[in-house]
CSV table of C-alpha atoms and ligand atoms in Angstrom, one decimal:
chain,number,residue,atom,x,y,z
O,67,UNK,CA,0.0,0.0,0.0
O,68,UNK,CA,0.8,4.0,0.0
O,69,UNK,CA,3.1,6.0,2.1
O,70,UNK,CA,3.7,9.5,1.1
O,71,UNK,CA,2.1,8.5,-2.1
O,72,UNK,CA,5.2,5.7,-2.3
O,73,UNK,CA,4.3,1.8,-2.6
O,74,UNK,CA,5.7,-0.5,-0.1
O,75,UNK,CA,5.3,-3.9,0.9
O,76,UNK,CA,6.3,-4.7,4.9
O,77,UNK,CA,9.4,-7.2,4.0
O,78,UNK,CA,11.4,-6.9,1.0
O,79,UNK,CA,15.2,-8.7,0.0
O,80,UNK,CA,17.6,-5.9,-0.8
O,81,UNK,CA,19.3,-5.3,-3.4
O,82,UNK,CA,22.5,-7.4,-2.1
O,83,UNK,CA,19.9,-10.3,-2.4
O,84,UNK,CA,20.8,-11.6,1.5
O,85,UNK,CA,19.9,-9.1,4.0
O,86,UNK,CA,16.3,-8.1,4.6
O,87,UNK,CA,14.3,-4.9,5.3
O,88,UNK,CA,11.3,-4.7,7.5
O,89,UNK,CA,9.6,-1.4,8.3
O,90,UNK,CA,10.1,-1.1,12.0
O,91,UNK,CA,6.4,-1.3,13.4
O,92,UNK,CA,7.6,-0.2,17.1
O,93,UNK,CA,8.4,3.5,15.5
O,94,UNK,CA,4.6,4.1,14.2
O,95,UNK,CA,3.0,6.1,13.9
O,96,UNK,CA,5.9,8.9,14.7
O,97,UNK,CA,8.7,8.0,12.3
O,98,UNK,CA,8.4,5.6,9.1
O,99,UNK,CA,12.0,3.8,9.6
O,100,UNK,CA,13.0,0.3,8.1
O,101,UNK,CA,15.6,-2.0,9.9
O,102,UNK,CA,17.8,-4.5,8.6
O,103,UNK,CA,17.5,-8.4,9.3
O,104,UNK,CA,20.4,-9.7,8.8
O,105,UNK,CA,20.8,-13.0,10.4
O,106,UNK,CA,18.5,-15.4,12.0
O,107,UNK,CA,18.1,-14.0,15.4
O,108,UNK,CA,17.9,-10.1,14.2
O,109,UNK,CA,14.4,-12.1,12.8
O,110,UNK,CA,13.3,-13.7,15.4
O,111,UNK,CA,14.2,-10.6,17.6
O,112,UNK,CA,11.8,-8.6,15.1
O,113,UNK,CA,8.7,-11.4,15.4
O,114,UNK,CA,9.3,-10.9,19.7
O,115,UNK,CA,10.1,-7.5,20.1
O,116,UNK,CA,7.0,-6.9,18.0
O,117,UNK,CA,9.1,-4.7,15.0
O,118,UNK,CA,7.4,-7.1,12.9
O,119,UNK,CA,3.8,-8.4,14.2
O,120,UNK,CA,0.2,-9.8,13.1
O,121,UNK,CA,0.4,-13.7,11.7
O,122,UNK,CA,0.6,-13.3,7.9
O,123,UNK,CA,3.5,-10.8,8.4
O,124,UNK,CA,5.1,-13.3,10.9
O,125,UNK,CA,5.1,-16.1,8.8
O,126,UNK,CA,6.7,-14.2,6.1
O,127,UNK,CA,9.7,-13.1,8.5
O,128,UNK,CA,9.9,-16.6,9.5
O,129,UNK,CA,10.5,-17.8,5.9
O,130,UNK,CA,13.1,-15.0,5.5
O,131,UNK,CA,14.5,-15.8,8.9
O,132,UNK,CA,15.1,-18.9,8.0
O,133,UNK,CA,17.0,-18.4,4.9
O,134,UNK,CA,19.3,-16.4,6.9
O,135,UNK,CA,19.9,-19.3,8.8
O,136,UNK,CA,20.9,-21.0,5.9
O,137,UNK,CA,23.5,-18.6,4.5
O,138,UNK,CA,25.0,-19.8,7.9
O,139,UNK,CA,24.9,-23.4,7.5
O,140,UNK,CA,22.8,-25.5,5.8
O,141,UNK,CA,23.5,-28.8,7.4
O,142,UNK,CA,20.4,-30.8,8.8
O,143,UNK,CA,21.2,-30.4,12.4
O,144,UNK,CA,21.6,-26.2,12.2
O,145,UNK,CA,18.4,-26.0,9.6
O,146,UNK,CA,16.5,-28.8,12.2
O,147,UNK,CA,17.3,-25.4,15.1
O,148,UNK,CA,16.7,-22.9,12.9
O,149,UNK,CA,13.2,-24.4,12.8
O,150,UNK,CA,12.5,-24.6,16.3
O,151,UNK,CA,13.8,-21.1,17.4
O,152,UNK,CA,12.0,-19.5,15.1
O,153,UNK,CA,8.9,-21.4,16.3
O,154,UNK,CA,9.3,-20.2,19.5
O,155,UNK,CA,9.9,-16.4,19.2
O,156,UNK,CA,5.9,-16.0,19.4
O,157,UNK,CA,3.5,-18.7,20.2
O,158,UNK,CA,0.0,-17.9,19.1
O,159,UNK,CA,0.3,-16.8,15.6
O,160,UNK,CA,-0.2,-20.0,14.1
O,161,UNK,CA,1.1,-18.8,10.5
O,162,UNK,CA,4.6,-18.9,12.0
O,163,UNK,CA,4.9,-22.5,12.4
O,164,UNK,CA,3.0,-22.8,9.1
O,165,UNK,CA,6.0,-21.0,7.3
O,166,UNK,CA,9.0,-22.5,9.4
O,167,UNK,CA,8.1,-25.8,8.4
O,168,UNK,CA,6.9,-24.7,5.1
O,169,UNK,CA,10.1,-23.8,4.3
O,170,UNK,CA,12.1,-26.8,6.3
O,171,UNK,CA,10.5,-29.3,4.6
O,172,UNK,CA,10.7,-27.6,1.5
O,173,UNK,CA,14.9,-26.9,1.7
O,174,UNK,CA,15.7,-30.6,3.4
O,175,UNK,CA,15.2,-32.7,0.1
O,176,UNK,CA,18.0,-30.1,-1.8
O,177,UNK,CA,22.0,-30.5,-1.6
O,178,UNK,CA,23.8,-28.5,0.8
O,179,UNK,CA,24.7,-26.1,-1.3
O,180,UNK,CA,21.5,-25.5,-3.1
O,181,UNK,CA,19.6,-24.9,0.1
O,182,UNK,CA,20.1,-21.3,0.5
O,183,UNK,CA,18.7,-20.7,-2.8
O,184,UNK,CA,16.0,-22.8,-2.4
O,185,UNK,CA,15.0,-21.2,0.4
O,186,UNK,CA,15.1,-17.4,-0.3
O,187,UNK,CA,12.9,-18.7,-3.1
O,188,UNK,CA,10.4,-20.2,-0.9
O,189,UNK,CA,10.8,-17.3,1.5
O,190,UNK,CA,10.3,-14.6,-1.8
O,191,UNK,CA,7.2,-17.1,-2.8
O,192,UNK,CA,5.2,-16.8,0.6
O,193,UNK,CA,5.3,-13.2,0.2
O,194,UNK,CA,3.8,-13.1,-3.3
O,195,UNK,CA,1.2,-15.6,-2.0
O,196,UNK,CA,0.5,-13.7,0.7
O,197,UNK,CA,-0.1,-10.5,-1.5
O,198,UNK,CA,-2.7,-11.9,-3.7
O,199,UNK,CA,-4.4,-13.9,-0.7
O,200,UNK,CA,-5.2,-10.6,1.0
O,201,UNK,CA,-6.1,-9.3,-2.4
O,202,UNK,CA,-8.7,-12.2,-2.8
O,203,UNK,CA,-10.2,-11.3,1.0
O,204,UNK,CA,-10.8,-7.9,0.1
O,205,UNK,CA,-12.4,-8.4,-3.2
O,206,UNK,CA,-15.0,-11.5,-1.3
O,207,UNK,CA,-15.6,-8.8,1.8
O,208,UNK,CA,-15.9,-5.8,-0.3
O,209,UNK,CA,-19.3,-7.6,-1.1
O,210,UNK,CA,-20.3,-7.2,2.0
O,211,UNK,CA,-20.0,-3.5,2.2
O,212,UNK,CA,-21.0,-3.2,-0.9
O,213,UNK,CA,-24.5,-4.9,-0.1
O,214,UNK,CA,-25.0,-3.0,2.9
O,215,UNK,CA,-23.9,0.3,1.3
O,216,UNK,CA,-27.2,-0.5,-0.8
O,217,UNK,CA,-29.6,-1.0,2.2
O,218,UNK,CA,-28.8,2.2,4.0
O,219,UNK,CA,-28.2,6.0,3.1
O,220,UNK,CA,-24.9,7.3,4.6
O,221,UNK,CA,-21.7,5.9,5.3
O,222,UNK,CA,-20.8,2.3,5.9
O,223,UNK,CA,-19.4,2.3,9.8
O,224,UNK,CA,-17.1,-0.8,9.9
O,225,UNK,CA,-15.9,-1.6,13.8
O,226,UNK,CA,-12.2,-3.0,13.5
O,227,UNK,CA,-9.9,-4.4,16.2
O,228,UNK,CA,-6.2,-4.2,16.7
O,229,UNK,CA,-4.2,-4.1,12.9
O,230,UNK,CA,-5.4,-6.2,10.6
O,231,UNK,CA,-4.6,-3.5,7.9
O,232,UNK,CA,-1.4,-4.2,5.3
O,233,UNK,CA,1.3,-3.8,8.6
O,234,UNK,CA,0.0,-6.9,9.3
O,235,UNK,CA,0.3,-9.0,6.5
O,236,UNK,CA,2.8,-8.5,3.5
O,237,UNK,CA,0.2,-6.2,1.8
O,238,UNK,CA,-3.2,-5.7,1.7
O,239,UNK,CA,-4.0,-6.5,5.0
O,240,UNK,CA,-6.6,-8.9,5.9
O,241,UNK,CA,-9.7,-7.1,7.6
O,242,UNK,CA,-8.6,-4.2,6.2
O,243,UNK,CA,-8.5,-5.3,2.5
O,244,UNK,CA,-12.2,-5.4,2.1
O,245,UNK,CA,-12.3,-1.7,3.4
O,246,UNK,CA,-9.2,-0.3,0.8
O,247,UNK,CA,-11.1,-2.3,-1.9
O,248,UNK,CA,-14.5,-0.3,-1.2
O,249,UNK,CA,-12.7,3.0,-0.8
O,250,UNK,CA,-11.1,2.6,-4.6
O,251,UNK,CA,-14.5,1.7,-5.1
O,252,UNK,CA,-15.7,5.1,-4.4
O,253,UNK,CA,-18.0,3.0,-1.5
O,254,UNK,CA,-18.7,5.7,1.6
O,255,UNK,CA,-17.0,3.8,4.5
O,256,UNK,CA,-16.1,5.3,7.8
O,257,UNK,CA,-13.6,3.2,10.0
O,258,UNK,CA,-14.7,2.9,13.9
O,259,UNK,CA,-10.8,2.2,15.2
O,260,UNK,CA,-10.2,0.5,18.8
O,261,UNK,CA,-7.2,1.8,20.1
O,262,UNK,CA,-6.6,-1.7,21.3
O,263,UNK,CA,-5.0,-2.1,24.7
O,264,UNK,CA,-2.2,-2.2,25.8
O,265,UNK,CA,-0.1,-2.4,22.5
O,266,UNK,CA,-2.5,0.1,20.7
O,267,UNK,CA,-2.1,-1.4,17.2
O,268,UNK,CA,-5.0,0.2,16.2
O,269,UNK,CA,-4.3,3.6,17.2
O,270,UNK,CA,-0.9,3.9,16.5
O,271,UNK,CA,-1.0,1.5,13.3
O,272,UNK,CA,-4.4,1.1,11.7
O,273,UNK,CA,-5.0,4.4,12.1
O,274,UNK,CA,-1.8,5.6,10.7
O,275,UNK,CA,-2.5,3.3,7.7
O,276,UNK,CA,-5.9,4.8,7.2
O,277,UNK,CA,-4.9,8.1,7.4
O,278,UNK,CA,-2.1,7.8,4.7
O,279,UNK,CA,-5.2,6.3,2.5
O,280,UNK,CA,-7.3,9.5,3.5
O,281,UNK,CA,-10.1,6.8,4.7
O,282,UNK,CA,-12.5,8.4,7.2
O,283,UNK,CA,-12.1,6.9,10.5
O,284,UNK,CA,-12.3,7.5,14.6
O,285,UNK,CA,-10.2,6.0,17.1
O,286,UNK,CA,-12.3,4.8,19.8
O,287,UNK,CA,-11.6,3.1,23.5
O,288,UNK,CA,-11.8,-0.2,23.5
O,289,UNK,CA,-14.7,0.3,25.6
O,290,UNK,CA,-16.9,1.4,23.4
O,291,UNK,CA,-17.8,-0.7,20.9
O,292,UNK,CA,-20.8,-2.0,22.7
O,293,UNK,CA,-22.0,1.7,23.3
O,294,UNK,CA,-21.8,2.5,19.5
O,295,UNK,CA,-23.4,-0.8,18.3
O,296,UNK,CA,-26.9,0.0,20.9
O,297,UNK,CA,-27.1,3.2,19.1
O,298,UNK,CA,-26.8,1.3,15.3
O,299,UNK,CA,-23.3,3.4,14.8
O,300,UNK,CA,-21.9,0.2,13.6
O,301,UNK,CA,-23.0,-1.6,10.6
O,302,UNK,CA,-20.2,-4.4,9.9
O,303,UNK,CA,-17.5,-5.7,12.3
O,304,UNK,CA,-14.2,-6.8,10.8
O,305,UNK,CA,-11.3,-8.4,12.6
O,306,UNK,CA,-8.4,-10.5,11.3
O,307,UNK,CA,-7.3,-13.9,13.4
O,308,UNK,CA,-3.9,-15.0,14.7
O,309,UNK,CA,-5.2,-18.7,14.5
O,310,UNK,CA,-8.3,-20.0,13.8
O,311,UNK,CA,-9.3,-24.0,14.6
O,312,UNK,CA,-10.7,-26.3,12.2
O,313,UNK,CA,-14.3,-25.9,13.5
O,314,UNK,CA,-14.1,-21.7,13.1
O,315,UNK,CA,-13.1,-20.8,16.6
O,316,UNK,CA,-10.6,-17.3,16.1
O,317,UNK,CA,-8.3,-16.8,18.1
O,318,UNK,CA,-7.4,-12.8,17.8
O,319,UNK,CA,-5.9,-9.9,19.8
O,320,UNK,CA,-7.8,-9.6,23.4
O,321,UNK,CA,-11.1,-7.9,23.2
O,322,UNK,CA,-12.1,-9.3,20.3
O,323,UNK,CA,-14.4,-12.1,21.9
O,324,UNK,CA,-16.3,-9.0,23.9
O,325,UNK,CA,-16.7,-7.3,20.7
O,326,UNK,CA,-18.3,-10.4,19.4
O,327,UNK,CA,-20.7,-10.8,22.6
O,328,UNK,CA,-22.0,-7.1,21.9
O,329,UNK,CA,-22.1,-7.7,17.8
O,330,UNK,CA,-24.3,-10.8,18.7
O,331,UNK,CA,-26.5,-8.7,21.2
O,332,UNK,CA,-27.5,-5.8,18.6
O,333,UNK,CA,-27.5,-7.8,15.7
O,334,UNK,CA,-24.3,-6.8,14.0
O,335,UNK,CA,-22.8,-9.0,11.3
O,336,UNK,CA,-19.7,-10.0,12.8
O,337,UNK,CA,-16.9,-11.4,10.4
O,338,UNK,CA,-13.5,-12.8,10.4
O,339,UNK,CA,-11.2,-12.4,7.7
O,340,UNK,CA,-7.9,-14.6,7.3
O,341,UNK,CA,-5.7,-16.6,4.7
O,342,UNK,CA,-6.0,-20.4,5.0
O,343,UNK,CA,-2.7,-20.5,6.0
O,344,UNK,CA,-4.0,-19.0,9.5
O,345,UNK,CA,-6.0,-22.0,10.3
O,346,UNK,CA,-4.6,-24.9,12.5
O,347,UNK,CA,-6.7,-27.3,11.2
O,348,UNK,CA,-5.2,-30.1,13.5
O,349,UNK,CA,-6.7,-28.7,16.3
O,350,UNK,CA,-10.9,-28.1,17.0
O,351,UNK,CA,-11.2,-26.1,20.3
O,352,UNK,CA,-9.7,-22.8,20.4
O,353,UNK,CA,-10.6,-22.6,24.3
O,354,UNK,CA,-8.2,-25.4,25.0
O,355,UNK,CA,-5.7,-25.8,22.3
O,356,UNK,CA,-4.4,-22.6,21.5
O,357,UNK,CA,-1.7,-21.1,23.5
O,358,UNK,CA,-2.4,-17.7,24.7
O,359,UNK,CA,0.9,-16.1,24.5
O,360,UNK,CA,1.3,-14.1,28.1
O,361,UNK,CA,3.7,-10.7,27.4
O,362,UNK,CA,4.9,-8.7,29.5
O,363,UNK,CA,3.1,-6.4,32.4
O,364,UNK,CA,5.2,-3.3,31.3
O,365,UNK,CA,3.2,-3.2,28.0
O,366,UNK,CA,0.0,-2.4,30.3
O,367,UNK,CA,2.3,-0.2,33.2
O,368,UNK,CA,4.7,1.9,30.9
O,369,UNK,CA,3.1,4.2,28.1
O,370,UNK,CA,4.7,5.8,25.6
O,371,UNK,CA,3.9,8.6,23.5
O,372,UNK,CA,5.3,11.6,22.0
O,373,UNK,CA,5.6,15.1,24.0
O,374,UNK,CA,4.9,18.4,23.4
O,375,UNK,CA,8.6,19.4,22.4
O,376,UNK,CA,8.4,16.3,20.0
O,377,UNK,CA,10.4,13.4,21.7
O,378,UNK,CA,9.7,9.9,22.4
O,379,UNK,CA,8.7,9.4,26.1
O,380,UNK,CA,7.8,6.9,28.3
O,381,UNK,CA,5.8,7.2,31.5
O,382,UNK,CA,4.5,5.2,34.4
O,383,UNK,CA,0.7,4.5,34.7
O,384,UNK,CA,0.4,3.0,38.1
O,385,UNK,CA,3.5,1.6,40.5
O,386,UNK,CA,5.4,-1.3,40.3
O,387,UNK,CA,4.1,-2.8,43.6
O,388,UNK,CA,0.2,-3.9,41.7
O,389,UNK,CA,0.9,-7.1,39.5
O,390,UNK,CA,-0.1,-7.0,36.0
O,391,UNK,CA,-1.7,-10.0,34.1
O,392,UNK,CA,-1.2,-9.3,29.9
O,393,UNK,CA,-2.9,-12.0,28.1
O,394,UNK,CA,-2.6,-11.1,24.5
O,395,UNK,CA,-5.0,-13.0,23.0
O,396,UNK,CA,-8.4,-14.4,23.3
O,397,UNK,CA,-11.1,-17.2,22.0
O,398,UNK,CA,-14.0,-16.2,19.9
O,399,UNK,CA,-16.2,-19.2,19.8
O,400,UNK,CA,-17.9,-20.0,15.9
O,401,UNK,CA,-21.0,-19.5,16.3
O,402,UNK,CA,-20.4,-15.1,17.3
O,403,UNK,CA,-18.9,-15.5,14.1
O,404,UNK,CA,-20.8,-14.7,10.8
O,405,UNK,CA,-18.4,-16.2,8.6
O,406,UNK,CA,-15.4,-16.5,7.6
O,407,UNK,CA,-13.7,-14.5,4.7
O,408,UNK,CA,-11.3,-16.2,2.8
O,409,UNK,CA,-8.6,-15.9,-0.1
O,410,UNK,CA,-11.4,-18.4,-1.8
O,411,UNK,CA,-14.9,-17.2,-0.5
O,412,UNK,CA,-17.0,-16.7,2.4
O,413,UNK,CA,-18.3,-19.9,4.4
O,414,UNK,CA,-19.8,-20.1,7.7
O,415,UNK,CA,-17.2,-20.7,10.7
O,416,UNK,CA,-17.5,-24.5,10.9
O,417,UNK,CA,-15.6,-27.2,9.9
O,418,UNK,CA,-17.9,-27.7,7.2
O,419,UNK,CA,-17.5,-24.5,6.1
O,420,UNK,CA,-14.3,-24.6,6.1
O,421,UNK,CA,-14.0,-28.2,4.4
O,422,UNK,CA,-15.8,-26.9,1.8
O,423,UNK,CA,-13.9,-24.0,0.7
O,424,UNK,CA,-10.4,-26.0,1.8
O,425,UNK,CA,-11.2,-29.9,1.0
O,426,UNK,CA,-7.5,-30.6,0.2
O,427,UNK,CA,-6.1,-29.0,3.8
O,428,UNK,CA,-9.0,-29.8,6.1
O,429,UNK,CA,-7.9,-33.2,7.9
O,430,UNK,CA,-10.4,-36.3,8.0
O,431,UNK,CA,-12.0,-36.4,11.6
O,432,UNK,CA,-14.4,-39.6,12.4
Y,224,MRU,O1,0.2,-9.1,18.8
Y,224,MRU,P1,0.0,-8.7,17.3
Y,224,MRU,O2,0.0,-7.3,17.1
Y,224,MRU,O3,1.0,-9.5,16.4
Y,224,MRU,O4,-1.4,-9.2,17.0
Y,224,MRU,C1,-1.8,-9.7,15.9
Y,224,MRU,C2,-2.7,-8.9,15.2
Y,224,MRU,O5,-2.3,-8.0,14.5
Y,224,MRU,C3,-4.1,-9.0,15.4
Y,224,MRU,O6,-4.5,-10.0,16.3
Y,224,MRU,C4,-4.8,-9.2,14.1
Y,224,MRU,O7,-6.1,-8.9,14.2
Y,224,MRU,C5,-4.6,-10.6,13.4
Y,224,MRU,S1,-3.2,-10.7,12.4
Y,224,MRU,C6,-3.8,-10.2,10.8
């Protein structure tokens, strides 16, 4: 998408064809800055320390971190690591795993010294996969807005949560790409934006991304969602998922499940949008088999924020002496969800929806 009227995708290979550039996500939405990856940790540094963040995004890192690893050494053992560490920098997004050992088993069958090819290859391919995928979601959910931009006068008001824009993904964005799809439609959409405690990716990223699209929007609390939705201010809810189970549980940034309880309550269509390669589809209850990854209290106690004078600051909410619990995720059961939209339609959140769109992935269960 646009920045400064510029086109950039979140991960690109430079020029020197080894080293990688990320935009820096931790210095939005102050100062647009890229950093360099240039080995495997500096990637799985940027998947913890959050430079690089929302699951298609991760998975593409992944794949890059892992050809870094390669450049290394390319013997089983070191490739077999490379695996597992990058596994472990973040353990809900299940899109990492999903590239790791996409691009594992992919590498193992080559020579030694073919790997490294093969891999930035694979790691290249996942992004240009992941670009059209998030082109298909928009283009399935921009029917959606488009059909209820026919039953009402007035703007469309979409309710979003956290960044699922195109900081999330490679481009595009996943629940964001039905919204930058209606606005080149000439569609009249207005973006409800929850700031999204305690990282605020939706204040300082989906808003930023919004803004440089000159699409109407409103940061909100996180609070207020229900409020808006008793008074009909919201028309469409559209989140994207970290992981998703085989029956259409979603497992997304925390606050998403009470936005689903108050869509439910008023009657708002409340809908999901994610690329196939964010389903774990060997697992069928989000409640119990998806690890809730637990970060640190500082991201609720410290804030930071720009000051008057200009500079970065960060300041102290409350003291030290209160404990903090940060669960970073949570579990929207299937049936708050109104369906799922995918890179190959919309289907109901169930495993037969899902089977359905995805016969050749969706596992045989008796
Ligand atoms: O912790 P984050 O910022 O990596 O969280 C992921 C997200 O951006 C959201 O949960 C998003 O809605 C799903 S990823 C497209």
């Amino acid at each position: 998408m646009l920045v400064n009227g510029k086109h950039y995708r979140t991960i690109w290979l430079d020029e020197s064809g080894t080293t990688v550039s990320i935009i820096d996500q931790t210095k939005l939405p102050y100062s647009f800055e890229f950093a360099t990856l240039k080995t495997l940790n500096d990637a799985c540094h940027a998947i913890s320390s959050m430079q690089v963040r929302g699951a298609p995004l991760i998975g593409a890192t992944a794949g890059y971190g892992f050809a870094l690893a390669c450049q290394v050494s390319s013997t089983d053992e070191a490739l077999l690591a490379a695996k597992h560490q990058l596994i472990a920098a973040r353990p809900t997004a299940v899109n990492l795993a999903w590239a790791a050992n996409r691009l594992y088993d992919h590498v193992m069958p080559f020579d030694h010294d073919q790997r490294t090819a093969a891999a930035y290859a694979c790691a290249a391919q996942i992004c240009d996969e992941d670009v059209n995928v998030c082109e298909s979601i928009g283009d399935y959910g921009l029917t959606l807005i488009e059909n209820i931009a026919q039953s009402k006068p007035g703007p469309v008001n979409i309710l979003t949560h956290c960044n699922a824009g195109w900081l999330a993904t490679v481009d595009w964005g996943t629940a964001l790409a039905p919204i930058y799809k209606a606005h080149q439609a000439g569609l009249d959409v207005h973006v409800w934006v929850d700031e999204t405690r305690p990282r605020n990716q939706g204040a300082f990223l989906t808003a930023w991304e919004l803004a440089s699209h000159n699409i109407p929007h409103t940061v909100i609390t996180d609070n207020a969602g229900g409020h808006l939705m008793q008074h009909k201010l919201v028309d469409l809810c559209l989140v994207g998922t970290d992981r998703t189970t085989a029956t259409g549980d979603v497992c997304n940034k925390i606050g998403t499940y009470l936005k689903a309880l108050a869509a439910r309550a008023n009657d708002v269509p409340f809908y999901v949008c994610l690329p196939s390669s964010t389903v774990d589809w060997e697992i069928s209850d989000g409640l119990t088999e998806i690890p809730i990854e637990q970060r640190s209290g500082d991201e609720i106690r410290i804030m930071q924020g720009v000051t008057s004078s200009g500079q970065v600051a960060k300041i102290e909410l409350f003291p030290e002496v209160s404990p903090v619990r940060n669960d970073a995720f949570d579990i929207t059961p299937a049936e708050l969800v109104s369906g799922l939209i995918t890179e190959r339609g919309i289907v109901e959140a169930s495993r037969e929806g899902l089977r359905e769109l995805f016969p050749e992935l969706a596992l045989d269960v008796a």
